[in-house]
Amino acid sequence: KAGVTQTPRYLIKTRGQQVTLSCSPISGHRSVSWYQQTPGQGLQFLFEYFSETQRNKGNFPGRFSGRQFSNSRSEMNVSTLELGDSALYLCASSVDTYNSPLHFGNGTRLTVT
Amino acid sequence: QQQVKQSPQSLIVQKGGISIINCAYENTAFDYFPWYQQFPGKGPALLIAIRPDVSEKKEGRFTISFNKSAKQFSLHIMDSQPGDSATYFCAASLTNTGNQFYFGTGTSLTVIP
């Protein structure tokens, strides 16, 4: 079974631009979550989607948004990029709704210059 | 406010030794506590998890010890091997918040041959 696939692996953007990251979950997984990973901060929860609906949202500004499609694939968008948005963005999928193990992709490394 | 505090930040252990990583949490409603292992360039992978109705769980060389009254849990890696060198994250979640996990800041483990 294929794992969680995130594209692209690396992105370099300029301040003020916007970016879209993509995530394909494991087949059969309906929950997709996004996390931001930075050195010293660990993994910070961005949001979770289940059956195309945002179920939870972390404490991030409105510049961060996402969506989920009917095939469970998800995209995350960051508008008006700031230098502080440079991070590894991880997508995770899970098969069930509550307290199911998260299966992470290898992330998209975003660098904002 | 960091809901899950992890220590130490880094750890160096001799091959064959015991590695111990500690986590403390704030919210007594947390009811699922997983540990993740992350290698460079990869996403975190579930290592072992525990629920608060159990004080200890063992899987191979990995053991979680859980102290509900102290709001602490720890990961013990017995007979540590160089291949265990990775970053370890503890996490906690609430059943009624779906798949929103709160992660510790990570421990970089180096096992010296």
PDB file of C-alpha atoms in Angstrom:
ATOM      1  CA  LYS A   1       0.000   0.000   0.000  1.00  0.00           C
ATOM      2  CA  ALA A   2       1.417   3.372  -0.960  1.00  0.00           C
ATOM      3  CA  GLY A   3       2.155   5.761   1.868  1.00  0.00           C
ATOM      4  CA  VAL A   4       1.218   9.408   2.236  1.00  0.00           C
ATOM      5  CA  THR A   5       2.565  11.380  -0.709  1.00  0.00           C
ATOM      6  CA  GLN A   6       3.377  15.071  -0.481  1.00  0.00           C
ATOM      7  CA  THR A   7       4.330  17.283  -3.376  1.00  0.00           C
ATOM      8  CA  PRO A   8       6.500  19.110  -4.003  1.00  0.00           C
ATOM      9  CA  ARG A   9       9.346  18.071  -1.680  1.00  0.00           C
ATOM     10  CA  TYR A  10      11.000  21.476  -1.794  1.00  0.00           C
ATOM     11  CA  LEU A  11       9.759  24.986  -2.480  1.00  0.00           C
ATOM     12  CA  ILE A  12      11.485  28.338  -2.479  1.00  0.00           C
ATOM     13  CA  LYS A  13       9.227  31.378  -2.471  1.00  0.00           C
ATOM     14  CA  THR A  14       9.571  35.096  -1.933  1.00  0.00           C
ATOM     15  CA  ARG A  15       7.882  37.102   0.795  1.00  0.00           C
ATOM     16  CA  GLY A  16       4.392  38.167  -0.212  1.00  0.00           C
ATOM     17  CA  GLN A  17       3.828  35.283  -2.599  1.00  0.00           C
ATOM     18  CA  GLN A  18       1.410  32.473  -2.018  1.00  0.00           C
ATOM     19  CA  VAL A  19       1.989  28.730  -2.151  1.00  0.00           C
ATOM     20  CA  THR A  20      -0.070  25.563  -2.456  1.00  0.00           C
ATOM     21  CA  LEU A  21       1.065  22.230  -1.070  1.00  0.00           C
ATOM     22  CA  SER A  22      -0.514  18.919  -1.984  1.00  0.00           C
ATOM     23  CA  CYS A  23      -1.110  15.709  -0.059  1.00  0.00           C
ATOM     24  CA  SER A  24      -2.401  12.312  -1.184  1.00  0.00           C
ATOM     25  CA  PRO A  25      -3.384  10.157   1.801  1.00  0.00           C
ATOM     26  CA  ILE A  26      -3.133   6.407   2.133  1.00  0.00           C
ATOM     27  CA  SER A  27      -5.935   4.725   0.235  1.00  0.00           C
ATOM     28  CA  GLY A  28      -8.982   4.352   2.466  1.00  0.00           C
ATOM     29  CA  HIS A  29      -7.920   7.057   4.917  1.00  0.00           C
ATOM     30  CA  ARG A  30     -10.527   9.778   5.230  1.00  0.00           C
ATOM     31  CA  SER A  31      -8.847  12.039   7.774  1.00  0.00           C
ATOM     32  CA  VAL A  32      -6.037  14.341   6.665  1.00  0.00           C
ATOM     33  CA  SER A  33      -4.141  16.623   9.040  1.00  0.00           C
ATOM     34  CA  TRP A  34      -1.465  19.226   8.439  1.00  0.00           C
ATOM     35  CA  TYR A  35       1.382  20.122  10.785  1.00  0.00           C
ATOM     36  CA  GLN A  36       4.135  22.717  10.679  1.00  0.00           C
ATOM     37  CA  GLN A  37       7.526  21.541  11.926  1.00  0.00           C
ATOM     38  CA  THR A  38      10.226  24.013  12.919  1.00  0.00           C
ATOM     39  CA  PRO A  39      13.412  23.512  14.965  1.00  0.00           C
ATOM     40  CA  GLY A  40      12.737  23.984  18.654  1.00  0.00           C
ATOM     41  CA  GLN A  41       8.953  24.153  18.218  1.00  0.00           C
ATOM     42  CA  GLY A  42       8.265  20.574  17.287  1.00  0.00           C
ATOM     43  CA  LEU A  43       5.112  19.881  15.342  1.00  0.00           C
ATOM     44  CA  GLN A  44       2.352  22.480  15.465  1.00  0.00           C
ATOM     45  CA  PHE A  45      -1.155  21.478  14.387  1.00  0.00           C
ATOM     46  CA  LEU A  46      -2.576  23.486  11.496  1.00  0.00           C
ATOM     47  CA  PHE A  47      -5.884  21.820  10.661  1.00  0.00           C
ATOM     48  CA  GLU A  48      -7.656  18.533  10.074  1.00  0.00           C
ATOM     49  CA  TYR A  49     -10.095  17.557   7.365  1.00  0.00           C
ATOM     50  CA  PHE A  50     -12.512  14.659   7.397  1.00  0.00           C
ATOM     51  CA  SER A  51     -14.900  13.903   4.548  1.00  0.00           C
ATOM     52  CA  GLU A  52     -14.170  17.263   2.917  1.00  0.00           C
ATOM     53  CA  THR A  53     -15.003  19.212   6.095  1.00  0.00           C
ATOM     54  CA  GLN A  54     -12.561  21.041   8.320  1.00  0.00           C
ATOM     55  CA  ARG A  55     -13.053  19.456  11.713  1.00  0.00           C
ATOM     56  CA  ASN A  56     -10.284  21.122  13.725  1.00  0.00           C
ATOM     57  CA  LYS A  57      -8.127  24.193  13.315  1.00  0.00           C
ATOM     58  CA  GLY A  58      -4.976  25.119  15.165  1.00  0.00           C
ATOM     59  CA  ASN A  59      -3.800  28.522  16.267  1.00  0.00           C
ATOM     60  CA  PHE A  60      -2.503  29.855  12.969  1.00  0.00           C
ATOM     61  CA  PRO A  61      -3.474  33.061  11.133  1.00  0.00           C
ATOM     62  CA  GLY A  62      -6.065  33.060   8.399  1.00  0.00           C
ATOM     63  CA  ARG A  63      -3.295  33.148   5.777  1.00  0.00           C
ATOM     64  CA  PHE A  64      -3.137  29.412   6.276  1.00  0.00           C
ATOM     65  CA  SER A  65      -6.020  27.546   4.699  1.00  0.00           C
ATOM     66  CA  GLY A  66      -6.763  24.141   3.339  1.00  0.00           C
ATOM     67  CA  ARG A  67      -9.283  21.952   1.671  1.00  0.00           C
ATOM     68  CA  GLN A  68     -10.033  18.320   1.046  1.00  0.00           C
ATOM     69  CA  PHE A  69     -11.430  16.811  -2.105  1.00  0.00           C
ATOM     70  CA  SER A  70     -13.922  13.974  -2.502  1.00  0.00           C
ATOM     71  CA  ASN A  71     -11.068  11.493  -3.079  1.00  0.00           C
ATOM     72  CA  SER A  72      -9.583  12.567   0.308  1.00  0.00           C
ATOM     73  CA  ARG A  73      -6.639  14.331  -1.315  1.00  0.00           C
ATOM     74  CA  SER A  74      -5.884  17.603   0.425  1.00  0.00           C
ATOM     75  CA  GLU A  75      -4.230  20.891  -0.359  1.00  0.00           C
ATOM     76  CA  MET A  76      -2.854  23.536   1.941  1.00  0.00           C
ATOM     77  CA  ASN A  77      -2.465  27.159   0.913  1.00  0.00           C
ATOM     78  CA  VAL A  78      -0.422  29.905   2.503  1.00  0.00           C
ATOM     79  CA  SER A  79      -0.990  33.432   1.240  1.00  0.00           C
ATOM     80  CA  THR A  80       1.177  36.514   1.698  1.00  0.00           C
ATOM     81  CA  LEU A  81       4.185  34.481   2.746  1.00  0.00           C
ATOM     82  CA  GLU A  82       6.367  35.704   5.603  1.00  0.00           C
ATOM     83  CA  LEU A  83       9.947  34.729   6.444  1.00  0.00           C
ATOM     84  CA  GLY A  84       8.636  32.950   9.546  1.00  0.00           C
ATOM     85  CA  ASP A  85       6.610  30.587   7.395  1.00  0.00           C
ATOM     86  CA  SER A  86       9.802  28.774   6.420  1.00  0.00           C
ATOM     87  CA  ALA A  87       9.318  25.268   7.786  1.00  0.00           C
ATOM     88  CA  LEU A  88       8.712  21.635   6.993  1.00  0.00           C
ATOM     89  CA  TYR A  89       5.001  21.095   6.356  1.00  0.00           C
ATOM     90  CA  LEU A  90       3.835  17.608   7.148  1.00  0.00           C
ATOM     91  CA  CYS A  91       0.644  15.949   6.053  1.00  0.00           C
ATOM     92  CA  ALA A  92      -0.730  12.961   7.955  1.00  0.00           C
ATOM     93  CA  SER A  93      -3.622  10.651   7.212  1.00  0.00           C
ATOM     94  CA  SER A  94      -5.512   8.221   9.375  1.00  0.00           C
ATOM     95  CA  VAL A  95      -8.096   5.560   8.746  1.00  0.00           C
ATOM     96  CA  ASP A  96     -10.603   6.311  11.473  1.00  0.00           C
ATOM     97  CA  THR A  97     -11.941   9.351  13.180  1.00  0.00           C
ATOM     98  CA  TYR A  98     -10.700   9.510  16.762  1.00  0.00           C
ATOM     99  CA  ASN A  99      -7.268   8.645  18.116  1.00  0.00           C
ATOM    100  CA  SER A 100      -6.227   6.665  15.100  1.00  0.00           C
ATOM    101  CA  PRO A 101      -2.479   6.575  14.470  1.00  0.00           C
ATOM    102  CA  LEU A 102      -1.252   9.320  12.200  1.00  0.00           C
ATOM    103  CA  HIS A 103       0.662   8.218   9.107  1.00  0.00           C
ATOM    104  CA  PHE A 104       2.924  11.048   7.985  1.00  0.00           C
ATOM    105  CA  GLY A 105       4.294  11.905   4.586  1.00  0.00           C
ATOM    106  CA  ASN A 106       7.904  13.059   4.199  1.00  0.00           C
ATOM    107  CA  GLY A 107       6.851  16.681   4.092  1.00  0.00           C
ATOM    108  CA  THR A 108       7.331  19.731   1.913  1.00  0.00           C
ATOM    109  CA  ARG A 109      10.264  21.931   2.849  1.00  0.00           C
ATOM    110  CA  LEU A 110       9.216  25.550   2.293  1.00  0.00           C
ATOM    111  CA  THR A 111      11.832  28.280   2.287  1.00  0.00           C
ATOM    112  CA  VAL A 112      10.692  31.900   2.154  1.00  0.00           C
ATOM    113  CA  THR A 113      13.308  34.459   1.122  1.00  0.00           C
TER     114      THR A 113
ATOM    115  CA  GLN B   1       1.382  27.464  26.035  1.00  0.00           C
ATOM    116  CA  GLN B   2       3.139  24.176  25.393  1.00  0.00           C
ATOM    117  CA  GLN B   3       0.610  21.492  26.288  1.00  0.00           C
ATOM    118  CA  VAL B   4       3.201  18.716  26.172  1.00  0.00           C
ATOM    119  CA  LYS B   5       6.704  19.340  27.521  1.00  0.00           C
ATOM    120  CA  GLN B   6       9.503  16.988  26.503  1.00  0.00           C
ATOM    121  CA  SER B   7      12.997  16.474  27.878  1.00  0.00           C
ATOM    122  CA  PRO B   8      15.852  16.199  27.299  1.00  0.00           C
ATOM    123  CA  GLN B   9      16.327  18.107  24.057  1.00  0.00           C
ATOM    124  CA  SER B  10      19.233  15.844  23.132  1.00  0.00           C
ATOM    125  CA  LEU B  11      20.575  12.568  24.437  1.00  0.00           C
ATOM    126  CA  ILE B  12      23.754  10.594  23.813  1.00  0.00           C
ATOM    127  CA  VAL B  13      23.813   6.944  24.841  1.00  0.00           C
ATOM    128  CA  GLN B  14      26.332   4.146  24.424  1.00  0.00           C
ATOM    129  CA  LYS B  15      25.323   1.131  22.374  1.00  0.00           C
ATOM    130  CA  GLY B  16      23.576  -1.360  24.632  1.00  0.00           C
ATOM    131  CA  GLY B  17      22.514   1.299  27.118  1.00  0.00           C
ATOM    132  CA  ILE B  18      19.058   2.501  28.090  1.00  0.00           C
ATOM    133  CA  SER B  19      17.646   5.683  26.544  1.00  0.00           C
ATOM    134  CA  ILE B  20      14.985   7.489  28.558  1.00  0.00           C
ATOM    135  CA  ILE B  21      12.891  10.375  27.260  1.00  0.00           C
ATOM    136  CA  ASN B  22      10.337  12.112  29.446  1.00  0.00           C
ATOM    137  CA  CYS B  23       7.153  14.027  28.720  1.00  0.00           C
ATOM    138  CA  ALA B  24       4.728  15.931  30.900  1.00  0.00           C
ATOM    139  CA  TYR B  25       1.276  17.135  29.928  1.00  0.00           C
ATOM    140  CA  GLU B  26      -1.126  19.733  31.215  1.00  0.00           C
ATOM    141  CA  ASN B  27      -4.590  18.660  30.160  1.00  0.00           C
ATOM    142  CA  THR B  28      -5.945  15.797  32.269  1.00  0.00           C
ATOM    143  CA  ALA B  29      -8.523  15.101  29.563  1.00  0.00           C
ATOM    144  CA  PHE B  30      -5.859  13.796  27.183  1.00  0.00           C
ATOM    145  CA  ASP B  31      -6.566  10.132  26.586  1.00  0.00           C
ATOM    146  CA  TYR B  32      -4.104   8.929  23.962  1.00  0.00           C
ATOM    147  CA  PHE B  33      -0.321   9.209  24.142  1.00  0.00           C
ATOM    148  CA  PRO B  34       1.752   8.097  21.133  1.00  0.00           C
ATOM    149  CA  TRP B  35       5.484   8.302  20.511  1.00  0.00           C
ATOM    150  CA  TYR B  36       6.857   9.018  17.063  1.00  0.00           C
ATOM    151  CA  GLN B  37      10.310   8.397  15.617  1.00  0.00           C
ATOM    152  CA  GLN B  38      11.690  10.607  12.877  1.00  0.00           C
ATOM    153  CA  PHE B  39      14.777  10.054  10.744  1.00  0.00           C
ATOM    154  CA  PRO B  40      16.367  12.893   8.731  1.00  0.00           C
ATOM    155  CA  GLY B  41      14.462  13.601   5.546  1.00  0.00           C
ATOM    156  CA  LYS B  42      11.515  11.480   6.609  1.00  0.00           C
ATOM    157  CA  GLY B  43       8.186  12.128   8.253  1.00  0.00           C
ATOM    158  CA  PRO B  44       7.553  10.916  11.821  1.00  0.00           C
ATOM    159  CA  ALA B  45       6.496   7.289  12.174  1.00  0.00           C
ATOM    160  CA  LEU B  46       4.421   5.849  14.999  1.00  0.00           C
ATOM    161  CA  LEU B  47       6.578   3.872  17.397  1.00  0.00           C
ATOM    162  CA  ILE B  48       4.296   2.931  20.279  1.00  0.00           C
ATOM    163  CA  ALA B  49       1.214   4.374  21.986  1.00  0.00           C
ATOM    164  CA  ILE B  50      -0.588   4.087  25.311  1.00  0.00           C
ATOM    165  CA  ARG B  51      -3.939   4.997  26.847  1.00  0.00           C
ATOM    166  CA  PRO B  52      -4.196   6.298  30.445  1.00  0.00           C
ATOM    167  CA  ASP B  53      -5.920   3.175  31.776  1.00  0.00           C
ATOM    168  CA  VAL B  54      -2.597   1.312  31.398  1.00  0.00           C
ATOM    169  CA  SER B  55       0.570   2.105  33.384  1.00  0.00           C
ATOM    170  CA  GLU B  56       3.035   0.426  31.053  1.00  0.00           C
ATOM    171  CA  LYS B  57       3.188  -0.887  27.511  1.00  0.00           C
ATOM    172  CA  LYS B  58       6.067  -2.798  25.981  1.00  0.00           C
ATOM    173  CA  GLU B  59       6.798  -3.546  22.346  1.00  0.00           C
ATOM    174  CA  GLY B  60      10.146  -5.190  21.757  1.00  0.00           C
ATOM    175  CA  ARG B  61      12.889  -2.930  23.087  1.00  0.00           C
ATOM    176  CA  PHE B  62      10.512   0.018  23.483  1.00  0.00           C
ATOM    177  CA  THR B  63       8.478   0.631  26.652  1.00  0.00           C
ATOM    178  CA  ILE B  64       6.117   3.443  27.607  1.00  0.00           C
ATOM    179  CA  SER B  65       5.670   4.122  31.307  1.00  0.00           C
ATOM    180  CA  PHE B  66       2.620   6.205  32.228  1.00  0.00           C
ATOM    181  CA  ASN B  67       2.012   8.021  35.527  1.00  0.00           C
ATOM    182  CA  LYS B  68      -1.488   9.483  35.462  1.00  0.00           C
ATOM    183  CA  SER B  69      -1.305  11.208  38.870  1.00  0.00           C
ATOM    184  CA  ALA B  70       1.935  12.979  37.926  1.00  0.00           C
ATOM    185  CA  LYS B  71       0.716  13.694  34.393  1.00  0.00           C
ATOM    186  CA  GLN B  72       3.924  12.243  33.001  1.00  0.00           C
ATOM    187  CA  PHE B  73       4.889   9.530  30.579  1.00  0.00           C
ATOM    188  CA  SER B  74       8.224   8.313  29.338  1.00  0.00           C
ATOM    189  CA  LEU B  75       9.809   6.241  26.600  1.00  0.00           C
ATOM    190  CA  HIS B  76      12.466   3.700  27.488  1.00  0.00           C
ATOM    191  CA  ILE B  77      14.625   2.186  24.759  1.00  0.00           C
ATOM    192  CA  MET B  78      16.419  -0.876  26.041  1.00  0.00           C
ATOM    193  CA  ASP B  79      19.660  -2.149  24.489  1.00  0.00           C
ATOM    194  CA  SER B  80      19.935   1.035  22.412  1.00  0.00           C
ATOM    195  CA  GLN B  81      21.417   0.546  18.939  1.00  0.00           C
ATOM    196  CA  PRO B  82      23.067   2.991  16.506  1.00  0.00           C
ATOM    197  CA  GLY B  83      20.048   2.476  14.242  1.00  0.00           C
ATOM    198  CA  ASP B  84      17.881   4.022  16.965  1.00  0.00           C
ATOM    199  CA  SER B  85      19.621   7.362  16.399  1.00  0.00           C
ATOM    200  CA  ALA B  86      16.729   9.628  15.429  1.00  0.00           C
ATOM    201  CA  THR B  87      14.470  12.351  16.797  1.00  0.00           C
ATOM    202  CA  TYR B  88      11.687  11.188  19.085  1.00  0.00           C
ATOM    203  CA  PHE B  89       8.440  13.056  19.694  1.00  0.00           C
ATOM    204  CA  CYS B  90       5.855  12.417  22.349  1.00  0.00           C
ATOM    205  CA  ALA B  91       2.293  13.502  21.709  1.00  0.00           C
ATOM    206  CA  ALA B  92      -1.126  13.636  23.318  1.00  0.00           C
ATOM    207  CA  SER B  93      -4.668  13.956  22.046  1.00  0.00           C
ATOM    208  CA  LEU B  94      -8.261  14.206  23.202  1.00  0.00           C
ATOM    209  CA  THR B  95     -10.806  11.729  21.908  1.00  0.00           C
ATOM    210  CA  ASN B  96     -13.433  14.383  21.331  1.00  0.00           C
ATOM    211  CA  THR B  97     -11.218  16.637  19.219  1.00  0.00           C
ATOM    212  CA  GLY B  98     -10.743  14.205  16.386  1.00  0.00           C
ATOM    213  CA  ASN B  99      -7.190  13.852  15.218  1.00  0.00           C
ATOM    214  CA  GLN B 100      -5.670  16.993  16.733  1.00  0.00           C
ATOM    215  CA  PHE B 101      -2.434  15.980  18.408  1.00  0.00           C
ATOM    216  CA  TYR B 102      -0.228  18.074  20.683  1.00  0.00           C
ATOM    217  CA  PHE B 103       3.446  17.263  20.203  1.00  0.00           C
ATOM    218  CA  GLY B 104       6.480  17.727  22.402  1.00  0.00           C
ATOM    219  CA  THR B 105       9.447  19.620  20.984  1.00  0.00           C
ATOM    220  CA  GLY B 106      11.439  16.479  20.276  1.00  0.00           C
ATOM    221  CA  THR B 107      14.538  14.685  21.569  1.00  0.00           C
ATOM    222  CA  SER B 108      17.505  14.055  19.326  1.00  0.00           C
ATOM    223  CA  LEU B 109      18.951  10.670  20.290  1.00  0.00           C
ATOM    224  CA  THR B 110      22.467   9.626  19.289  1.00  0.00           C
ATOM    225  CA  VAL B 111      23.603   6.099  20.061  1.00  0.00           C
ATOM    226  CA  ILE B 112      27.378   5.761  19.996  1.00  0.00           C
ATOM    227  CA  PRO B 113      28.751   2.411  18.762  1.00  0.00           C
TER     228      PRO B 113
END
